[in-house]
Amino acid sequence: MRTTELLAPYQPAKPLITLSLGEPQHPVPHFVGPILAKHIAEFGRYPLAKGIEPFRRAAANWLSNRFQLPRPIDPESEILVLNGSREGLFFAAITAARYVGPRKGRPAILMPNPFYPAYGAGARAAGCELIYLPTTRANGFLPDLDTLDEATLARTVAMFIASPANPQGAVASRDYFTRLKALADRYGFTILSDECYSEIYTRQAPGSALECAGPDFTNVVAFQSLSKRSNLPGMRVGFAAGDGKFLATFHEFRNVAAPQVPVPLQHVAVAAYSDETHVEENRRLYRIKFDLADQILGSRYGYVRPAGGFCVWLDVSERGGDEAAAVKLYRDAGVRVIPGSYLSRLQPDGFNPGAGYIRLALVSDSESTAEALHRLVEILD
């Protein structure tokens, strides 16, 4: 909305290429239509909040095959289907505030800054204080755990962590997740690990917080989605996995408050989580576009190929700042991007960690992506 208002006074000088919306544009998997047709009659049933057993089993099997878990996930008690990860992240914050219980002071929810808006919305709905943890180049674009003081941790009910991070693409290491898990156990808060970009990478596969969660996954819940992995943003299917006690409370709350997932869509998800061919093709298409970014951008604007995700985070602080660069690119190049300051909030000292950056989502076809990047360099250099 803010980007639309910023650009409203201007008309693009060239045909518009939109890089501002993180909506996958690669083809929908071939099996979606036939499976929906086969299960069309099941749109006539109210779905169970827990999810159908084949879906929970497929999600659990996928997790075990994809990650090095301490033990297999129990599909009966440690998986819940979600209407996309966004609503799950929102309702999980509310659940965490109830689940954790009284804190020493006003309950707080920690989150990276910049951050996905659902984190902040959930924390506000839960009545918690939002504590923003700046993610900058200096700290590897992940929250600096060493800056968390005892008083803050003692009143924390949950911490959101995104790996790969949106927008910078940083990936948390196993050591990072292990340190975060130790803090969660010591202070009794829940880690809400947003891993919806975990299957979008061009080199090394990112890990999961669940790998470092111990034998009972205590205090750790990971969130996954088919939106990015399988190019199904409109299908709205994902899942939460991990701490069974938390998920029991989460299920009870979602059963009366959250949108449920139609059964035919869950059958599509069973097929999606049982097939890696379409995911590998998806990664191949993103790899082509990041190869183009490497060639066209080089080291301009602090560009570094991200470890995960499909976004590019460019430093335009020396090109007039993020808003000015966004306007110039839209007006003069016909390229729409998001100012980084719009994805962040001010820290208590007035610092906005997204200021001076622009975010590009490389979701269009490779030809459009190359054209947009060439225009960007031409206009900003």
CSV table of C-alpha atoms in Angstrom, one decimal:
chain,number,residue,atom,x,y,z
A,1,MET,CA,0.0,0.0,0.0
A,2,ARG,CA,2.8,2.5,0.9
A,3,THR,CA,4.6,1.7,-2.3
A,4,THR,CA,1.5,2.2,-4.3
A,5,GLU,CA,1.0,5.6,-2.7
A,6,LEU,CA,4.7,6.5,-3.2
A,7,LEU,CA,4.5,5.7,-7.0
A,8,ALA,CA,0.9,7.0,-7.6
A,9,PRO,CA,2.0,10.4,-9.0
A,10,TYR,CA,4.2,8.9,-11.7
A,11,GLN,CA,3.8,7.0,-14.9
A,12,PRO,CA,6.5,4.5,-16.0
A,13,ALA,CA,8.5,5.5,-19.1
A,14,LYS,CA,8.8,1.8,-20.2
A,15,PRO,CA,6.5,-1.2,-20.1
A,16,LEU,CA,6.2,-2.2,-16.4
A,17,ILE,CA,8.1,-5.1,-14.9
A,18,THR,CA,7.0,-5.7,-11.4
A,19,LEU,CA,9.7,-7.0,-8.9
A,20,SER,CA,7.9,-5.8,-5.8
A,21,LEU,CA,5.5,-8.7,-5.2
A,22,GLY,CA,6.9,-12.0,-3.8
A,23,GLU,CA,4.4,-14.1,-5.7
A,24,PRO,CA,5.9,-17.1,-7.5
A,25,GLN,CA,5.2,-17.0,-11.3
A,26,HIS,CA,6.6,-20.4,-12.3
A,27,PRO,CA,4.2,-23.0,-13.7
A,28,VAL,CA,1.7,-24.8,-11.4
A,29,PRO,CA,2.6,-28.5,-11.1
A,30,HIS,CA,0.9,-30.7,-13.6
A,31,PHE,CA,-0.8,-32.9,-11.1
A,32,VAL,CA,-2.9,-30.2,-9.4
A,33,GLY,CA,-5.8,-30.2,-11.8
A,34,PRO,CA,-6.4,-34.0,-12.0
A,35,ILE,CA,-6.2,-34.4,-8.3
A,36,LEU,CA,-8.7,-31.6,-7.7
A,37,ALA,CA,-11.0,-33.1,-10.2
A,38,LYS,CA,-10.7,-36.6,-8.6
A,39,HIS,CA,-11.6,-35.2,-5.1
A,40,ILE,CA,-14.1,-32.5,-6.2
A,41,ALA,CA,-17.0,-34.0,-4.2
A,42,GLU,CA,-15.0,-33.4,-0.9
A,43,PHE,CA,-15.6,-29.7,-1.2
A,44,GLY,CA,-19.0,-30.7,0.2
A,45,ARG,CA,-17.4,-31.5,3.6
A,46,TYR,CA,-16.3,-29.3,6.5
A,47,PRO,CA,-12.6,-29.9,6.9
A,48,LEU,CA,-11.1,-30.9,10.2
A,49,ALA,CA,-8.8,-28.4,11.7
A,50,LYS,CA,-6.1,-31.0,12.3
A,51,GLY,CA,-5.9,-32.0,8.6
A,52,ILE,CA,-6.5,-35.3,7.0
A,53,GLU,CA,-4.3,-38.2,8.0
A,54,PRO,CA,-2.7,-38.7,4.5
A,55,PHE,CA,-1.6,-35.0,4.5
A,56,ARG,CA,-0.1,-35.2,8.0
A,57,ARG,CA,1.7,-38.4,7.1
A,58,ALA,CA,3.0,-36.9,3.8
A,59,ALA,CA,4.2,-33.7,5.6
A,60,ALA,CA,5.9,-35.8,8.3
A,61,ASN,CA,7.6,-38.0,5.8
A,62,TRP,CA,8.8,-35.1,3.8
A,63,LEU,CA,10.3,-33.5,6.9
A,64,SER,CA,12.2,-36.7,7.8
A,65,ASN,CA,13.5,-37.1,4.2
A,66,ARG,CA,14.5,-33.4,3.9
A,67,PHE,CA,16.0,-32.6,7.2
A,68,GLN,CA,18.3,-34.4,9.8
A,69,LEU,CA,15.7,-34.6,12.6
A,70,PRO,CA,16.5,-36.0,16.0
A,71,ARG,CA,13.6,-38.5,15.4
A,72,PRO,CA,10.7,-38.8,13.0
A,73,ILE,CA,7.8,-36.3,13.5
A,74,ASP,CA,4.6,-37.9,14.8
A,75,PRO,CA,1.9,-37.1,12.2
A,76,GLU,CA,-0.8,-37.6,14.9
A,77,SER,CA,0.4,-35.1,17.4
A,78,GLU,CA,3.2,-33.0,15.9
A,79,ILE,CA,1.8,-31.8,12.6
A,80,LEU,CA,-1.1,-29.4,11.9
A,81,VAL,CA,-2.3,-28.3,8.4
A,82,LEU,CA,-2.5,-24.6,7.9
A,83,ASN,CA,-4.3,-22.3,5.5
A,84,GLY,CA,-1.0,-21.1,4.2
A,85,SER,CA,1.8,-20.3,6.6
A,86,ARG,CA,0.7,-16.7,7.0
A,87,GLU,CA,-2.4,-17.4,9.1
A,88,GLY,CA,-0.5,-20.0,11.0
A,89,LEU,CA,2.2,-17.5,12.0
A,90,PHE,CA,-0.4,-15.0,13.0
A,91,PHE,CA,-2.4,-17.4,15.2
A,92,ALA,CA,0.8,-18.9,16.6
A,93,ALA,CA,1.7,-15.6,18.2
A,94,ILE,CA,-1.7,-15.5,20.0
A,95,THR,CA,-1.3,-19.1,21.0
A,96,ALA,CA,2.2,-18.5,22.4
A,97,ALA,CA,1.0,-15.7,24.7
A,98,ARG,CA,-1.6,-18.1,26.2
A,99,TYR,CA,0.6,-21.2,26.2
A,100,VAL,CA,3.7,-19.7,27.9
A,101,GLY,CA,1.8,-18.2,30.8
A,102,PRO,CA,2.7,-15.2,33.0
A,103,ARG,CA,6.0,-13.4,32.4
A,104,LYS,CA,8.2,-11.1,34.5
A,105,GLY,CA,6.7,-7.9,33.1
A,106,ARG,CA,4.7,-7.2,30.0
A,107,PRO,CA,4.8,-10.2,27.7
A,108,ALA,CA,7.0,-9.6,24.6
A,109,ILE,CA,7.4,-11.2,21.2
A,110,LEU,CA,10.8,-10.8,19.5
A,111,MET,CA,11.1,-10.6,15.7
A,112,PRO,CA,13.7,-9.7,13.1
A,113,ASN,CA,13.6,-6.2,11.6
A,114,PRO,CA,12.9,-6.1,8.6
A,115,PHE,CA,10.1,-8.7,9.1
A,116,TYR,CA,7.1,-10.4,7.5
A,117,PRO,CA,4.0,-8.3,8.5
A,118,ALA,CA,2.2,-11.3,9.9
A,119,TYR,CA,4.6,-11.5,12.8
A,120,GLY,CA,3.8,-8.0,14.0
A,121,ALA,CA,0.1,-8.4,13.4
A,122,GLY,CA,0.1,-11.6,15.5
A,123,ALA,CA,2.1,-10.0,18.3
A,124,ARG,CA,-0.3,-7.0,18.4
A,125,ALA,CA,-3.3,-9.3,18.4
A,126,ALA,CA,-1.8,-11.2,21.3
A,127,GLY,CA,-1.4,-8.0,23.3
A,128,CYS,CA,2.3,-8.4,23.5
A,129,GLU,CA,5.1,-5.8,23.2
A,130,LEU,CA,6.8,-6.1,19.8
A,131,ILE,CA,10.6,-6.1,20.2
A,132,TYR,CA,12.4,-5.5,16.9
A,133,LEU,CA,15.8,-7.1,16.5
A,134,PRO,CA,17.7,-5.3,13.7
A,135,THR,CA,19.2,-7.5,11.0
A,136,THR,CA,22.0,-5.8,9.2
A,137,ARG,CA,25.0,-6.7,7.1
A,138,ALA,CA,27.1,-6.4,10.2
A,139,ASN,CA,25.3,-9.2,12.0
A,140,GLY,CA,24.8,-11.4,8.9
A,141,PHE,CA,21.2,-10.3,8.4
A,142,LEU,CA,20.0,-12.4,11.4
A,143,PRO,CA,19.1,-11.2,14.9
A,144,ASP,CA,22.1,-10.9,17.1
A,145,LEU,CA,21.4,-13.2,20.0
A,146,ASP,CA,24.2,-11.7,22.1
A,147,THR,CA,22.3,-8.5,22.4
A,148,LEU,CA,19.3,-10.1,24.2
A,149,ASP,CA,19.4,-9.1,27.9
A,150,GLU,CA,18.1,-11.1,30.8
A,151,ALA,CA,15.2,-8.8,31.5
A,152,THR,CA,13.9,-9.0,27.9
A,153,LEU,CA,14.2,-12.8,27.7
A,154,ALA,CA,12.5,-13.2,31.0
A,155,ARG,CA,9.3,-11.7,29.6
A,156,THR,CA,9.5,-13.2,26.1
A,157,VAL,CA,6.7,-15.6,25.1
A,158,ALA,CA,7.9,-16.2,21.5
A,159,MET,CA,10.6,-15.3,19.0
A,160,PHE,CA,10.0,-15.3,15.3
A,161,ILE,CA,12.9,-16.3,13.2
A,162,ALA,CA,12.9,-16.5,9.4
A,163,SER,CA,15.5,-18.7,7.6
A,164,PRO,CA,15.9,-18.1,4.8
A,165,ALA,CA,15.2,-14.6,5.8
A,166,ASN,CA,12.8,-12.3,3.9
A,167,PRO,CA,14.1,-10.0,2.4
A,168,GLN,CA,17.9,-10.6,2.7
A,169,GLY,CA,18.0,-14.4,2.1
A,170,ALA,CA,20.3,-15.1,5.1
A,171,VAL,CA,20.2,-18.7,6.4
A,172,ALA,CA,20.6,-19.6,10.1
A,173,SER,CA,23.4,-22.1,10.8
A,174,ARG,CA,23.0,-25.2,12.9
A,175,ASP,CA,25.0,-23.4,15.6
A,176,TYR,CA,22.7,-20.4,15.5
A,177,PHE,CA,19.6,-22.6,15.9
A,178,THR,CA,21.2,-24.5,18.8
A,179,ARG,CA,22.0,-21.3,20.6
A,180,LEU,CA,18.5,-20.0,20.1
A,181,LYS,CA,17.0,-23.3,21.3
A,182,ALA,CA,19.2,-23.1,24.5
A,183,LEU,CA,17.7,-19.6,25.2
A,184,ALA,CA,14.2,-20.8,24.6
A,185,ASP,CA,14.6,-23.7,27.0
A,186,ARG,CA,16.3,-21.5,29.7
A,187,TYR,CA,13.6,-18.8,29.6
A,188,GLY,CA,10.6,-20.8,28.5
A,189,PHE,CA,9.6,-19.2,25.3
A,190,THR,CA,8.6,-20.7,21.9
A,191,ILE,CA,10.6,-20.4,18.8
A,192,LEU,CA,8.3,-19.8,15.8
A,193,SER,CA,10.6,-20.7,12.8
A,194,ASP,CA,9.3,-19.4,9.5
A,195,GLU,CA,10.9,-21.8,6.9
A,196,CYS,CA,8.6,-21.2,3.9
A,197,TYR,CA,11.6,-20.3,1.7
A,198,SER,CA,13.7,-23.4,2.7
A,199,GLU,CA,13.3,-25.1,-0.7
A,200,ILE,CA,14.4,-22.0,-2.7
A,201,TYR,CA,18.1,-22.1,-2.8
A,202,THR,CA,20.7,-22.2,-5.6
A,203,ARG,CA,23.6,-23.9,-3.8
A,204,GLN,CA,23.4,-25.4,-0.3
A,205,ALA,CA,20.1,-26.6,1.2
A,206,PRO,CA,19.1,-24.6,4.3
A,207,GLY,CA,18.6,-26.5,7.6
A,208,SER,CA,15.6,-26.3,10.0
A,209,ALA,CA,15.2,-25.3,13.6
A,210,LEU,CA,13.7,-28.7,14.1
A,211,GLU,CA,17.1,-30.3,13.6
A,212,CYS,CA,18.3,-28.7,16.8
A,213,ALA,CA,15.1,-29.0,18.8
A,214,GLY,CA,16.0,-32.1,20.8
A,215,PRO,CA,14.1,-35.4,21.1
A,216,ASP,CA,10.7,-33.9,21.9
A,217,PHE,CA,11.0,-30.7,19.8
A,218,THR,CA,10.3,-28.8,22.9
A,219,ASN,CA,9.8,-25.0,22.4
A,220,VAL,CA,10.3,-25.2,18.7
A,221,VAL,CA,7.6,-25.0,16.0
A,222,ALA,CA,8.5,-24.8,12.3
A,223,PHE,CA,6.2,-23.4,9.6
A,224,GLN,CA,6.2,-24.6,6.0
A,225,SER,CA,4.1,-23.7,2.9
A,226,LEU,CA,3.6,-24.9,-0.7
A,227,SER,CA,3.4,-21.3,-2.0
A,228,LYS,CA,7.2,-21.0,-2.8
A,229,ARG,CA,8.2,-24.6,-2.8
A,230,SER,CA,5.5,-25.7,-5.3
A,231,ASN,CA,4.5,-22.4,-6.9
A,232,LEU,CA,1.0,-22.6,-5.3
A,233,PRO,CA,0.5,-19.3,-3.6
A,234,GLY,CA,-3.2,-19.3,-4.3
A,235,MET,CA,-3.8,-22.7,-3.0
A,236,ARG,CA,-3.1,-21.7,0.7
A,237,VAL,CA,-1.8,-24.9,2.1
A,238,GLY,CA,1.1,-25.3,4.6
A,239,PHE,CA,1.7,-26.8,8.0
A,240,ALA,CA,3.2,-26.3,11.4
A,241,ALA,CA,5.4,-29.0,13.0
A,242,GLY,CA,7.2,-29.5,16.2
A,243,ASP,CA,6.4,-29.2,19.9
A,244,GLY,CA,3.4,-31.5,20.4
A,245,LYS,CA,2.2,-29.7,23.6
A,246,PHE,CA,2.2,-26.3,21.9
A,247,LEU,CA,0.5,-27.8,18.8
A,248,ALA,CA,-2.3,-29.2,21.0
A,249,THR,CA,-3.1,-25.7,22.3
A,250,PHE,CA,-2.6,-24.3,18.8
A,251,HIS,CA,-5.1,-26.9,17.4
A,252,GLU,CA,-7.7,-26.1,20.1
A,253,PHE,CA,-7.5,-22.4,19.3
A,254,ARG,CA,-7.4,-22.8,15.5
A,255,ASN,CA,-10.4,-25.2,15.6
A,256,VAL,CA,-12.6,-22.2,16.5
A,257,ALA,CA,-10.8,-19.2,15.1
A,258,ALA,CA,-8.8,-20.1,12.0
A,259,PRO,CA,-9.8,-20.8,8.4
A,260,GLN,CA,-9.7,-24.5,7.6
A,261,VAL,CA,-8.1,-26.1,4.6
A,262,PRO,CA,-10.5,-27.7,2.0
A,263,VAL,CA,-9.9,-31.5,1.8
A,264,PRO,CA,-9.3,-31.6,-2.0
A,265,LEU,CA,-6.4,-29.1,-1.5
A,266,GLN,CA,-4.9,-31.3,1.1
A,267,HIS,CA,-4.9,-34.2,-1.4
A,268,VAL,CA,-3.0,-32.0,-3.8
A,269,ALA,CA,-0.6,-31.2,-1.0
A,270,VAL,CA,0.0,-35.0,-0.4
A,271,ALA,CA,1.1,-35.3,-4.0
A,272,ALA,CA,3.2,-32.1,-3.8
A,273,TYR,CA,5.1,-33.3,-0.6
A,274,SER,CA,5.6,-36.7,-2.3
A,275,ASP,CA,7.3,-35.3,-5.4
A,276,GLU,CA,10.6,-33.5,-5.7
A,277,THR,CA,10.9,-33.3,-9.5
A,278,HIS,CA,8.8,-30.1,-9.8
A,279,VAL,CA,10.7,-28.6,-6.9
A,280,GLU,CA,14.1,-29.3,-8.5
A,281,GLU,CA,12.8,-27.7,-11.7
A,282,ASN,CA,11.7,-24.7,-9.7
A,283,ARG,CA,15.2,-24.3,-8.2
A,284,ARG,CA,16.7,-24.6,-11.7
A,285,LEU,CA,14.6,-21.7,-12.9
A,286,TYR,CA,15.6,-19.6,-9.9
A,287,ARG,CA,19.3,-20.5,-10.4
A,288,ILE,CA,19.1,-19.2,-14.0
A,289,LYS,CA,17.8,-15.8,-12.7
A,290,PHE,CA,20.4,-15.6,-9.9
A,291,ASP,CA,23.1,-16.4,-12.5
A,292,LEU,CA,21.8,-13.4,-14.5
A,293,ALA,CA,21.9,-11.2,-11.3
A,294,ASP,CA,25.5,-12.3,-10.7
A,295,GLN,CA,26.4,-11.3,-14.2
A,296,ILE,CA,24.4,-8.1,-14.5
A,297,LEU,CA,24.7,-6.6,-11.0
A,298,GLY,CA,28.2,-7.9,-10.2
A,299,SER,CA,29.2,-6.3,-6.9
A,300,ARG,CA,27.1,-3.2,-7.5
A,301,TYR,CA,24.9,-1.9,-4.6
A,302,GLY,CA,26.4,-4.5,-2.2
A,303,TYR,CA,24.8,-7.3,-4.1
A,304,VAL,CA,25.7,-10.8,-2.9
A,305,ARG,CA,23.9,-13.9,-4.1
A,306,PRO,CA,21.6,-14.8,-1.2
A,307,ALA,CA,21.9,-18.2,0.5
A,308,GLY,CA,18.1,-18.8,0.1
A,309,GLY,CA,14.8,-17.3,-1.1
A,310,PHE,CA,14.2,-15.5,-4.3
A,311,CYS,CA,14.7,-11.9,-3.2
A,312,VAL,CA,17.6,-9.5,-3.9
A,313,TRP,CA,18.5,-6.9,-1.2
A,314,LEU,CA,20.3,-3.9,-2.8
A,315,ASP,CA,22.0,-1.0,-1.0
A,316,VAL,CA,21.0,2.2,-2.7
A,317,SER,CA,22.0,4.5,0.1
A,318,GLU,CA,24.4,6.3,-2.2
A,319,ARG,CA,21.8,6.6,-4.9
A,320,GLY,CA,19.5,8.9,-3.0
A,321,GLY,CA,18.0,6.4,-0.6
A,322,ASP,CA,15.4,3.7,-1.0
A,323,GLU,CA,12.3,5.8,-1.7
A,324,ALA,CA,14.1,8.0,-4.3
A,325,ALA,CA,15.6,4.9,-6.0
A,326,ALA,CA,12.2,3.2,-6.1
A,327,VAL,CA,10.6,6.3,-7.7
A,328,LYS,CA,13.4,6.7,-10.2
A,329,LEU,CA,13.3,3.0,-11.2
A,330,TYR,CA,9.5,3.1,-11.6
A,331,ARG,CA,9.3,6.4,-13.4
A,332,ASP,CA,12.4,6.2,-15.6
A,333,ALA,CA,12.9,2.4,-16.1
A,334,GLY,CA,9.5,0.9,-15.6
A,335,VAL,CA,10.7,-1.4,-12.8
A,336,ARG,CA,8.7,-1.6,-9.6
A,337,VAL,CA,10.6,-2.5,-6.4
A,338,ILE,CA,9.9,-2.0,-2.7
A,339,PRO,CA,11.8,0.5,-0.5
A,340,GLY,CA,13.5,-1.4,2.3
A,341,SER,CA,12.3,1.1,4.9
A,342,TYR,CA,8.7,0.0,4.2
A,343,LEU,CA,9.6,-3.5,5.3
A,344,SER,CA,11.0,-2.4,8.6
A,345,ARG,CA,10.1,-0.4,11.7
A,346,LEU,CA,12.2,2.2,13.6
A,347,GLN,CA,14.3,0.9,16.4
A,348,PRO,CA,14.1,2.8,19.8
A,349,ASP,CA,17.1,4.9,18.7
A,350,GLY,CA,15.4,5.9,15.5
A,351,PHE,CA,17.4,3.6,13.2
A,352,ASN,CA,15.5,1.9,10.4
A,353,PRO,CA,17.5,-1.2,9.4
A,354,GLY,CA,15.8,-1.4,6.0
A,355,ALA,CA,16.5,2.2,5.1
A,356,GLY,CA,18.8,2.7,2.1
A,357,TYR,CA,17.9,-0.7,0.6
A,358,ILE,CA,15.4,-1.9,-2.1
A,359,ARG,CA,14.0,-5.4,-2.4
A,360,LEU,CA,13.6,-7.2,-5.7
A,361,ALA,CA,11.7,-10.4,-6.0
A,362,LEU,CA,13.0,-12.5,-8.9
A,363,VAL,CA,9.7,-14.3,-9.6
A,364,SER,CA,9.2,-13.3,-13.3
A,365,ASP,CA,10.6,-15.3,-16.2
A,366,SER,CA,14.3,-15.0,-17.0
A,367,GLU,CA,13.8,-12.7,-19.9
A,368,SER,CA,11.8,-10.2,-17.9
A,369,THR,CA,14.3,-10.5,-15.0
A,370,ALA,CA,17.3,-9.8,-17.2
A,371,GLU,CA,15.6,-6.8,-18.8
A,372,ALA,CA,14.6,-5.4,-15.4
A,373,LEU,CA,18.2,-5.8,-14.1
A,374,HIS,CA,19.7,-4.2,-17.1
A,375,ARG,CA,17.3,-1.3,-16.8
A,376,LEU,CA,18.1,-1.0,-13.1
A,377,VAL,CA,21.8,-0.7,-13.7
A,378,GLU,CA,21.3,1.7,-16.5
A,379,ILE,CA,19.2,4.1,-14.4
A,380,LEU,CA,21.0,3.8,-11.0
A,381,ASP,CA,24.6,3.9,-12.2
